[in-house]
Short mmCIF file of C-alpha atoms in Angstrom, two decimals:
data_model
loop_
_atom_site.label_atom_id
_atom_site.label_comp_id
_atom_site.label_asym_id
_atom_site.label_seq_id
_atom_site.Cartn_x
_atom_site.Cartn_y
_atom_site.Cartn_z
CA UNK A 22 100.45 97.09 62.15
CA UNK A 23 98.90 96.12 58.54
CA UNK A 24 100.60 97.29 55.38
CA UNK A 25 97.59 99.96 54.90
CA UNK A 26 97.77 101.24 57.73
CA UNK A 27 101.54 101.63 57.66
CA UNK A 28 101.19 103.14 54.45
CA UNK A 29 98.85 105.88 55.89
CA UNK A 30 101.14 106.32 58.82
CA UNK A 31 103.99 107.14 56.47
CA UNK A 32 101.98 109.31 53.96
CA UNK A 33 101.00 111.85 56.76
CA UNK A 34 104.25 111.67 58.53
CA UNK A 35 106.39 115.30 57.81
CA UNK A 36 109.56 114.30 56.80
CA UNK A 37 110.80 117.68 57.04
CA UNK A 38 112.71 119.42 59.83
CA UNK A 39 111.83 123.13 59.90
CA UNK A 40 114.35 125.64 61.60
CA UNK A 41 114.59 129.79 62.82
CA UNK A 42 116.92 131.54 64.56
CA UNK A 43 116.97 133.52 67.56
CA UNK A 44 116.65 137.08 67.56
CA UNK A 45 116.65 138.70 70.95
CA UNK A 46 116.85 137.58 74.54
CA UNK A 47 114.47 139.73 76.98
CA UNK A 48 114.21 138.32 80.32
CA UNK A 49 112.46 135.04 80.71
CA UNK A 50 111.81 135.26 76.53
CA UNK A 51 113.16 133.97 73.50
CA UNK A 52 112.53 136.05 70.21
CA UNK A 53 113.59 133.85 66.84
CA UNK A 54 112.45 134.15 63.54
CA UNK A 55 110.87 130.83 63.12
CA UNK A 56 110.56 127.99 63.09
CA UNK A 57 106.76 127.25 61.88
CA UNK A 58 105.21 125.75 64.89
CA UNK A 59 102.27 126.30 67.63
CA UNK A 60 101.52 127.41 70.80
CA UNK A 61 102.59 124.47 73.01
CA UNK A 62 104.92 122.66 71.02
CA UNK A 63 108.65 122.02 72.21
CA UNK A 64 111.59 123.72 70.73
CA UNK A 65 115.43 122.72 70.25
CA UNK A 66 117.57 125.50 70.49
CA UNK A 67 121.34 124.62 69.24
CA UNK A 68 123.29 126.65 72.08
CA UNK A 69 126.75 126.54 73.26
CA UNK A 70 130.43 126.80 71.76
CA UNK A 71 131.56 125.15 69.08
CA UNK A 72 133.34 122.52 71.39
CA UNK A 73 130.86 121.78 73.52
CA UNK A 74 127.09 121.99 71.55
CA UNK A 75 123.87 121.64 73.73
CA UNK A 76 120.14 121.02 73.44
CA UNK A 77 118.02 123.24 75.83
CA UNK A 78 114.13 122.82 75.70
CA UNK A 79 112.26 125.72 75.15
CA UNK A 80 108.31 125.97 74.70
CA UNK A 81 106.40 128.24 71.92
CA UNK A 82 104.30 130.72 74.63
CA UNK A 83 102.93 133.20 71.76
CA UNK A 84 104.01 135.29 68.73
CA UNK A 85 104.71 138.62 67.60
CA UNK A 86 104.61 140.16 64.51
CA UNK A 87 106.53 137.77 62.44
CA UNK A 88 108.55 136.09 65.67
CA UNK A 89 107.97 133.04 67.57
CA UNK A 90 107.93 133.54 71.29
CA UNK A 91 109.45 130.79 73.59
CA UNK A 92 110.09 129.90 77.33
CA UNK A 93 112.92 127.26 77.84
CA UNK A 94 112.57 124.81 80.46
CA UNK A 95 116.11 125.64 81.78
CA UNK A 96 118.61 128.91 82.45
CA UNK A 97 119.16 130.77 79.47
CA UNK A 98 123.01 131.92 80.21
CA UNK A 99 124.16 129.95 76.73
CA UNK A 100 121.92 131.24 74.36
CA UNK A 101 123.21 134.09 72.19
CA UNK A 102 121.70 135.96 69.02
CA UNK A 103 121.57 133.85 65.81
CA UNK A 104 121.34 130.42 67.75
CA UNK A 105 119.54 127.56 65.30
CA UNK A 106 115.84 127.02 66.92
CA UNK A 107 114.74 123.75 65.56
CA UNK A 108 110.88 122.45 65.66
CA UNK A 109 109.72 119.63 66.96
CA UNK A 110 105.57 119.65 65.99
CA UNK A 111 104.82 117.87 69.07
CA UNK A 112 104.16 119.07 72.92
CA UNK A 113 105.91 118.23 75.66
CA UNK A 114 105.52 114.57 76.63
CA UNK A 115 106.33 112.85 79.71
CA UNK A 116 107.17 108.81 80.43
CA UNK A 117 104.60 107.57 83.09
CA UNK A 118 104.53 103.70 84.47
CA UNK A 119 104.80 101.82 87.57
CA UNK A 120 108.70 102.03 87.26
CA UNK A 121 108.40 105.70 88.64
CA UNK A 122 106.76 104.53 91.65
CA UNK A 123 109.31 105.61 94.71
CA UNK A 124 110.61 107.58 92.56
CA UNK A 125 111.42 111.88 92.81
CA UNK A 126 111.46 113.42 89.44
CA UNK A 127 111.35 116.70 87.86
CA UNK A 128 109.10 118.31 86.16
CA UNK A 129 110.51 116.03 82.56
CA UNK A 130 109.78 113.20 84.29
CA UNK A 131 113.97 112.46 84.82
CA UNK A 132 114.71 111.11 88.32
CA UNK A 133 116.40 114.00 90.36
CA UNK A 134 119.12 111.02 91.73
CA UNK A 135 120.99 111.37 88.12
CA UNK A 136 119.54 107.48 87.65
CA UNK A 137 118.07 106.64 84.11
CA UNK A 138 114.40 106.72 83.54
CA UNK A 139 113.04 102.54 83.82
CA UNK A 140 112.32 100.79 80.91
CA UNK A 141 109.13 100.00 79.92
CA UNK A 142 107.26 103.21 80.16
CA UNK A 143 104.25 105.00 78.19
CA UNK A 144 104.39 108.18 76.62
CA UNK A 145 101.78 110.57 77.50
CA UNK A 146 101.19 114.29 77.58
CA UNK A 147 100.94 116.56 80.20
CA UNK A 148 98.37 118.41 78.73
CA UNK A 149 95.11 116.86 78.29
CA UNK A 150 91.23 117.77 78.04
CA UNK A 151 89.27 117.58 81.30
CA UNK A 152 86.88 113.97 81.56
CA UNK A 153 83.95 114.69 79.55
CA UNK A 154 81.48 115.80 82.60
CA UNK A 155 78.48 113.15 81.01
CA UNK A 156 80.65 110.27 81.39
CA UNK A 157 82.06 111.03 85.16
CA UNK A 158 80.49 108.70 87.54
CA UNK A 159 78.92 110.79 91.12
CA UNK A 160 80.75 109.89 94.14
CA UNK A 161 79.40 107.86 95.84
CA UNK A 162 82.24 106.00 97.90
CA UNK A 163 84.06 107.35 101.09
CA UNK A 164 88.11 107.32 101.33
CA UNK A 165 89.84 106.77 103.97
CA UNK A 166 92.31 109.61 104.53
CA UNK A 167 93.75 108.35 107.96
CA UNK A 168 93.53 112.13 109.70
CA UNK A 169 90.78 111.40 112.43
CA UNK A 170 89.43 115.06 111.98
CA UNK A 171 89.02 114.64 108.43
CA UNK A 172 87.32 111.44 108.24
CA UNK A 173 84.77 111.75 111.12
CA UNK A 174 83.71 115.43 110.16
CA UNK A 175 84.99 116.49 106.91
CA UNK A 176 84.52 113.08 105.35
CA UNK A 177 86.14 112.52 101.70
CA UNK A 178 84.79 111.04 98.69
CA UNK A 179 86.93 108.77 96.15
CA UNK A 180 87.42 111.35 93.56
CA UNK A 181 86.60 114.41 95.20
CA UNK A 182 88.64 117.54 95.13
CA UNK A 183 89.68 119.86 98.39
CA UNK A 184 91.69 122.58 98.73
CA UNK A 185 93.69 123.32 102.00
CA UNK A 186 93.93 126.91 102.94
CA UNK A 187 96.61 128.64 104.75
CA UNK A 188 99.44 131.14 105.61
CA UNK A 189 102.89 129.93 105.66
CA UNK A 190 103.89 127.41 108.76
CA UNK A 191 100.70 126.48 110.00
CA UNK A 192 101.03 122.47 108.43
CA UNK A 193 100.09 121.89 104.71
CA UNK A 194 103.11 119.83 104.63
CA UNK A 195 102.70 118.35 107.63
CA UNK A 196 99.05 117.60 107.03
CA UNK A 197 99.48 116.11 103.69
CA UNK A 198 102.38 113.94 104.63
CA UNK A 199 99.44 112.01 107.07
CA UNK A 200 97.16 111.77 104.42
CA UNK A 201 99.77 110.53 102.13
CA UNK A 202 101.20 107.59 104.61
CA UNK A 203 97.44 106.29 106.04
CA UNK A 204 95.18 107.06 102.71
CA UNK A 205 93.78 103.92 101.52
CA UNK A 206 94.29 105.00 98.03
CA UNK A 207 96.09 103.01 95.61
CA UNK A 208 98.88 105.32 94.70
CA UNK A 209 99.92 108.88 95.77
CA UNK A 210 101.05 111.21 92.95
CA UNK A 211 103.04 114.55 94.98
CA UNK A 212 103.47 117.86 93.05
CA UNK A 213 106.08 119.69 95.09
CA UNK A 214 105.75 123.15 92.66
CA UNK A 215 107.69 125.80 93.60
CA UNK A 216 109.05 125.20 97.06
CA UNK A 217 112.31 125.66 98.71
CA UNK A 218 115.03 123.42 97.55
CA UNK A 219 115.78 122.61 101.36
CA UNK A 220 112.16 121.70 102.30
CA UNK A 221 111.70 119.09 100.00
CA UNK A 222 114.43 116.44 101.16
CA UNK A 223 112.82 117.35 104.39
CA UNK A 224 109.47 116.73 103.04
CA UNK A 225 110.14 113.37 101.77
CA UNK A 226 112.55 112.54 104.89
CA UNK A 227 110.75 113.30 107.80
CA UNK A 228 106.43 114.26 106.56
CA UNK A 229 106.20 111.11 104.02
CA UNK A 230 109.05 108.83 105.54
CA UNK A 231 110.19 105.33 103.48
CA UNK A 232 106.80 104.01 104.29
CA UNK A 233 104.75 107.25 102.46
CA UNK A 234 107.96 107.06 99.42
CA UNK A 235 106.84 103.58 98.66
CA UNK A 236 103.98 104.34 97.31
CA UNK A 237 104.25 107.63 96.01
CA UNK A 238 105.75 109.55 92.26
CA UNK A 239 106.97 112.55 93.55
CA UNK A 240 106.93 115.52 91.36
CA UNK A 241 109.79 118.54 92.03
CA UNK A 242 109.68 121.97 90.92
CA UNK A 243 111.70 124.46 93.32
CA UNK A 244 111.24 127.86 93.51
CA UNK A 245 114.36 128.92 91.69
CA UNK A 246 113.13 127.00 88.44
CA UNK A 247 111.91 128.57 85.45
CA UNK A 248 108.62 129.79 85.35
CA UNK A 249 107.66 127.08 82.75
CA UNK A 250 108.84 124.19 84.57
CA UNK A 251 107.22 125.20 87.60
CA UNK A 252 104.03 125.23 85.79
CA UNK A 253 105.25 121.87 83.97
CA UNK A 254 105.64 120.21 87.54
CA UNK A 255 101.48 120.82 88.55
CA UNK A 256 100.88 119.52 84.66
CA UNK A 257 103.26 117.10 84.84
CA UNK A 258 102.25 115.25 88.45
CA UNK A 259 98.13 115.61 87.14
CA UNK A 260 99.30 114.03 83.80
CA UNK A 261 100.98 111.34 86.01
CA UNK A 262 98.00 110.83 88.04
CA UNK A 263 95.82 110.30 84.87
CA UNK A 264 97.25 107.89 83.83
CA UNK A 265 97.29 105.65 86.80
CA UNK A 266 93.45 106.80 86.95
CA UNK A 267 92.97 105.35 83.27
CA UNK A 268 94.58 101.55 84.76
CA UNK A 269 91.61 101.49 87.14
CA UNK A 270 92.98 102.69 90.28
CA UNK A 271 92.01 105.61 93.01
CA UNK A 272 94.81 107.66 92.78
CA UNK A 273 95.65 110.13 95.63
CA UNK A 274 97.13 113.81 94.04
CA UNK A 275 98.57 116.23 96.05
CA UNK A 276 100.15 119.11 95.24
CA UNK A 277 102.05 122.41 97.50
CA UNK A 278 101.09 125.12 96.08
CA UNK A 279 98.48 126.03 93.28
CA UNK A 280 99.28 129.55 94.59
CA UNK A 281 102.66 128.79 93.49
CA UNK A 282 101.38 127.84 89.67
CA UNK A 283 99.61 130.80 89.97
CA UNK A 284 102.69 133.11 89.89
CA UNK A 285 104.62 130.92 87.72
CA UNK A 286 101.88 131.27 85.24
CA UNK A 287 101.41 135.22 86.12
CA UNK A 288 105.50 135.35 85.28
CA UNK A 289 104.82 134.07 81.85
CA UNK A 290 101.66 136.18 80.96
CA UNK A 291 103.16 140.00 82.12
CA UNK A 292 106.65 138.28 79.77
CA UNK A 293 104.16 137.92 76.63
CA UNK A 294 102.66 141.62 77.24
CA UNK A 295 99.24 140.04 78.99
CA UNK A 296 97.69 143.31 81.22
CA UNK A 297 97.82 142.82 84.79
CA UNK A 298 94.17 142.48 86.34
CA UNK A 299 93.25 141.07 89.77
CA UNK A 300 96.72 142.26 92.28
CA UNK A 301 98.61 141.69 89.42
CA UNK A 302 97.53 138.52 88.26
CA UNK A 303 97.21 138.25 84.02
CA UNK A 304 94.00 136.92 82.75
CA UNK A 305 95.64 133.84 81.74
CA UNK A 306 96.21 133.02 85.35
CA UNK A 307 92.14 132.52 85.63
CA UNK A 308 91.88 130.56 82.13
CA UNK A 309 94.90 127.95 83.75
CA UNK A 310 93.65 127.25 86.94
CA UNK A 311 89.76 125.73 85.93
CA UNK A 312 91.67 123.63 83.25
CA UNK A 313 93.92 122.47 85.45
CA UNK A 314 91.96 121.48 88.15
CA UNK A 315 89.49 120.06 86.54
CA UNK A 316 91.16 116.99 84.95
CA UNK A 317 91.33 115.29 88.48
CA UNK A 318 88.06 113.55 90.09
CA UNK A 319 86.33 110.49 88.31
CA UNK A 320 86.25 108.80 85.22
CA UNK A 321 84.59 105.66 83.82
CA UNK A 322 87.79 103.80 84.73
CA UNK A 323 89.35 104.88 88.25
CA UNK A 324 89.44 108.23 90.51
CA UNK A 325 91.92 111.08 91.19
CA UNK A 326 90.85 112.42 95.02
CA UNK A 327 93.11 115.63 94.88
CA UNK A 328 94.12 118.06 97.65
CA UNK A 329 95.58 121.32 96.45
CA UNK A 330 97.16 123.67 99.13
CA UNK A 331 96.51 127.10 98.58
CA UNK A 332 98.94 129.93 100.50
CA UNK A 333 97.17 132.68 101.43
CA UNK A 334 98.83 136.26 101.78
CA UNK A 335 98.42 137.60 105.02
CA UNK A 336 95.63 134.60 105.96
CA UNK A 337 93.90 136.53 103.57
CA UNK A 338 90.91 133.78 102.53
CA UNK A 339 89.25 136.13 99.91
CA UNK A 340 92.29 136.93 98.08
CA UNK A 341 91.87 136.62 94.38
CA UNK A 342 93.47 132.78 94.09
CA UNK A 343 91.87 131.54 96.86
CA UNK A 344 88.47 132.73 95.85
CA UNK A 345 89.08 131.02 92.34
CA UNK A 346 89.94 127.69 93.96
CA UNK A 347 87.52 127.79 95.87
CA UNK A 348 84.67 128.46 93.63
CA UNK A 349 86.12 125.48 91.28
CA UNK A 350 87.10 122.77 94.25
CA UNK A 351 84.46 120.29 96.44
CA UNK A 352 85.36 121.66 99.26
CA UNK A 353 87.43 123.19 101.44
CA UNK A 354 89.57 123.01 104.39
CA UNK A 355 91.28 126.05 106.29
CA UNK A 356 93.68 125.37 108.41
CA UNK A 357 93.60 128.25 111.49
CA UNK A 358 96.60 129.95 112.42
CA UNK A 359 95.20 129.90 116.26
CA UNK A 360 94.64 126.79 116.70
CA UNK A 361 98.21 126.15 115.65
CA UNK A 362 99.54 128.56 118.07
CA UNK A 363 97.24 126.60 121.11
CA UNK A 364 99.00 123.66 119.48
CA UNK A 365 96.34 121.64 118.54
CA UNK A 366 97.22 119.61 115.53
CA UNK A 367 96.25 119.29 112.85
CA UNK A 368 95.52 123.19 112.54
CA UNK A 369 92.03 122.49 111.01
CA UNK A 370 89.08 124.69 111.55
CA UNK A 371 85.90 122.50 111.62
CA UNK A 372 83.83 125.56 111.48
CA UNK A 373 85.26 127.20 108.41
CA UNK A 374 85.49 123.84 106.65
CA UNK A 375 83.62 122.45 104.37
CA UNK A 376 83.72 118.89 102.55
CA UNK A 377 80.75 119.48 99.85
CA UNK A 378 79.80 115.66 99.08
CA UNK A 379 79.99 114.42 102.80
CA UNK A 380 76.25 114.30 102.92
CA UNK A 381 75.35 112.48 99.86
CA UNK A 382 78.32 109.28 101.34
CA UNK A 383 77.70 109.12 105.29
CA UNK A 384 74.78 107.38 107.15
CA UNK A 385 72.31 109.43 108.75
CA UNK A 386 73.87 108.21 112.40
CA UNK A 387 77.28 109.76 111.13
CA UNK A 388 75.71 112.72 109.55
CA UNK A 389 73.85 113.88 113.15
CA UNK A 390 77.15 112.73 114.75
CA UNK A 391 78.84 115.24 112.89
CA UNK A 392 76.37 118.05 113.12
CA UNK A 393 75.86 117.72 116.63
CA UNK A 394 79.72 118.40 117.09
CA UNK A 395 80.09 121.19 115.10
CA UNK A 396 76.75 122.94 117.29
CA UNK A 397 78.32 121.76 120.46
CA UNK A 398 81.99 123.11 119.34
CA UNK A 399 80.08 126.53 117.56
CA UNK A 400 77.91 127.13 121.50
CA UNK A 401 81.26 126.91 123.27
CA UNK A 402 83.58 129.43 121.10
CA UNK A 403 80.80 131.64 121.22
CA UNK A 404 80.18 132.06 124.75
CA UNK A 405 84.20 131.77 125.19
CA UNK A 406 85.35 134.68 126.44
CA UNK A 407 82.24 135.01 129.12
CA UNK A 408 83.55 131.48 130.44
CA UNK A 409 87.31 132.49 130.28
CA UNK A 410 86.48 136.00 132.44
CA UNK A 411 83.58 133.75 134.75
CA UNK A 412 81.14 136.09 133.73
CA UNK A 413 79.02 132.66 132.85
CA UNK A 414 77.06 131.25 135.49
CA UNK A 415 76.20 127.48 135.01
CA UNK A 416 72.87 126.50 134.73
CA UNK A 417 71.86 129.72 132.71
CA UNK A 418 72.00 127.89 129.49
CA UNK A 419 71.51 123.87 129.62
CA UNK A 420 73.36 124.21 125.79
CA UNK A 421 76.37 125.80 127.59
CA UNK A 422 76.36 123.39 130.45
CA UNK A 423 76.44 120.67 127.44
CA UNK A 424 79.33 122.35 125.74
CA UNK A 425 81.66 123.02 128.43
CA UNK A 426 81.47 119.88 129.72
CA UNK A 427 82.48 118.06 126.17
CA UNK A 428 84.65 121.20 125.32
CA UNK A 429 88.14 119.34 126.87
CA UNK A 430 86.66 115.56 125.29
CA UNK A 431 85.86 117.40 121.79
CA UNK A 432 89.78 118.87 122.03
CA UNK A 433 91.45 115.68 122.93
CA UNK A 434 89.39 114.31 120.17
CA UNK A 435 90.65 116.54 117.37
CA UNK A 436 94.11 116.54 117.98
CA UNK A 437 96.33 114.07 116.18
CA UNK A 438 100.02 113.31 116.51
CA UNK A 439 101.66 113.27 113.28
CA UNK A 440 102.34 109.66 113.41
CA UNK A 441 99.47 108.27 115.03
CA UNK A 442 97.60 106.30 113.15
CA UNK A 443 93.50 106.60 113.17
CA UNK A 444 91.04 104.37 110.60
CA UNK A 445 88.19 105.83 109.23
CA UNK A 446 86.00 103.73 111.05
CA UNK A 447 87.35 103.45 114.12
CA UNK A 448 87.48 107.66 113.82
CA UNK A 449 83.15 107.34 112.95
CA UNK A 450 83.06 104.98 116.04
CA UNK A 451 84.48 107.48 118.61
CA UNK A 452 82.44 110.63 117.15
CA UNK A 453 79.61 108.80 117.32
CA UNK A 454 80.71 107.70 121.10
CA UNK A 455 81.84 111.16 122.17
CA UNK A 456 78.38 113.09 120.68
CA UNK A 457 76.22 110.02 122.17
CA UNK A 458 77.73 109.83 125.66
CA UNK A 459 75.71 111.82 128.84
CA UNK A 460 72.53 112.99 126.59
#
């Protein structure tokens, strides 16, 4: 660094350290009286007794009156009334590099095995502005997600977004533990927000495996977590994600559940006196989600192809967050609770899917491939329950004919064992095969 330059560095650096003190606990709040600071800068409050003094995080959420309003990142059982809040003028910022690759962390970025954060890492933070839309590149470039279903007939784009929707226990986990062992992509980012603390050593155990681990930063945010930390965790794992995206690679992001940063986020807004709108859901909940989402996709440098699971209440897919994600995603994929109880895996409806940039990536054989298996599979559930009670006799309808007799091959074709292993192109080369064979 030149001497002017250090000069100018130390001119507008504040030297001071400004400190408040707390006020009032109220649930997940903290009321002090100061310090000066803004909405998204970190806080230290001094807690503990005199013996044994800690640190605990704490975020500035909003003000009132002459108070500062914060939400720590941790339990609050320590804090008492007149505790020293100190200021630190900066947001939260997070270590990313490739020493966190194989690597479980929270939503700090500290490795949940109690090992030290590797050496060598970049400071970045978790919240950032969106690409600017002018300098995105289209997609133009297929991925290969390994799930034969997905590939052939929903096919993904490098930098495209999707949401999965679903109830509970029909296989997000499941599904995204394929995509995240047999993607092509360079690097697989995991945001685990808000789950249960027993599901996600059984997530990375048995749905992503050593193989899946190896090349994956997984993100952790259970469900008994402050709100703030579960919202931290989605931020955290896209701010991850970015910056891999920014060294020129495709980047694979997953997270389970933007319904879950939903509620985290509707937890903080009814805390700092936001009105309840949509089933309860504060207005901030609607101004989080686009900003979120929208950092992933392209950029001049790399891609961030994103799947974001969505829980529906009730299979519910007009609910209020599940309308919003939708509206803001490139497509999307539901996942069928029937299907799951005929046990065909993965769950996927083709019908009620959508991926919105397949046609502008496939060839035109693909494309008709794809079409014609979606009529064939639309003429048979149709005329279903006439077949299942024999009230169809063949010959009526030559369309019919056609789909019963590919009904059992179209089945066998979309069903995947959670292990088995299917290329993109190999997947392209048995649609095609299956939709061209008897016409």
């Amino acid at each position: 660094m030149k001497a002017s330059e250090l000069l100018s560095y130390i001119d507008e650096m504040d030297s001071f350290k400004r400190y408040g003190r707390v006020k009032r606990v109220v649930g997940l709040m903290i009321e002090s009286q100061g310090p000066e600071s803004s909405i998204g800068n970190v806080c230290f409050i001094h807690a503990g007794t005199k013996g044994n003094k800690k640190l605990i995080q704490a975020e500035v959420v909003g003000f009132r009156d002459e108070y500062v309003i914060l939400m720590p990142y941790t339990a609050v059982s320590e804090i008492s009334p007149g505790c020293l809040v100190e200021a630190s003028a900066r947001p939260l910022d997070i270590k990313v590099g490739a020493g966190l690759i194989g690597k479980v962390i929270d939503s700090l970025g500290y490795p949940l095995d109690g090992s030290p954060i590797p050496k060598g890492l970049a400071s970045v933070p978790t919240e950032q502005d969106p690409p600017n839309p002018m300098e995105r590149p289209p997609i133009d470039d297929p991925i290969d997600v390994g799930v034969r279903m997905i590939d052939s007939l929903l096919t993904v784009g490098k930098g495209q977004r999707v949401g999965i929707f679903a109830g509970s226990g029909v296989g997000k986990s499941t599904l995204l533990g394929m995509v995240a062992r047999n993607t092509t992509a360079d690097l697989n980012v995991i945001g685990l927000i808000g789950e249960r603390g027993r599901e996600v050593r059984e997530f990375i155990e048995k749905d992503l495996g050593p193989e899946g681990l190896a090349r994956s930063i997984v993100v952790v945010a259970t469900s008994d977590q402050p709100a703030l930390m579960r919202i931290k965790g989605a931020f955290t794992a896209t701010a991850i994600a970015e910056y891999f995206r920014d060294k020129g690679l495709n980047v694979m992001l997953m997270m389970d559940s933007v319904t879950r940063v939903a509620m985290a986020q509707r937890e903080i807004g009814l805390a700092v006196g936001e009105p309840p709108t949509t089933k309860g859901y504060t207005p901030s909940v609607f101004a989080t989600l686009p900003r979120l989402l929208e950092r992933t996709g392209t950029n001049q440098f790399g891609t961030i192809t994103a799947f974001y699971t969505v829980l529906v209440d009730g299979d519910d897919m007009n609910e209020p967050i599940a309308d919003t994600v939708r509206g803001i995603l490139d497509g999307h994929f539901i996942l069928d609770r029937q299907l799951a109880n005929k046990g065909q895996f993965p769950a996927l409806n083709v019908l009620k899917s959508i991926s919105r940039v397949m046609n502008n990536i496939v060839d035109v054989r693909h494309k008709e491939s794809a079409e014609n298996l979606r009529a064939t599979l639309s003429t048979y559930i149709e005329s279903e329950d006439l077949i299942n009670i024999g009230a169809y006799k063949r010959g009526t309808s030559k369309e019919i004919d056609n789909a019963i007799k590919k009904h059992p091959q179209i089945i066998s074709f979309l069903k995947q064992g959670t292990h088995e292993k299917a290329s993109k192109d190999d997947s392209i080369e048995k649609l095609v095969q299956l939709m061209e064979k008897g016409e």
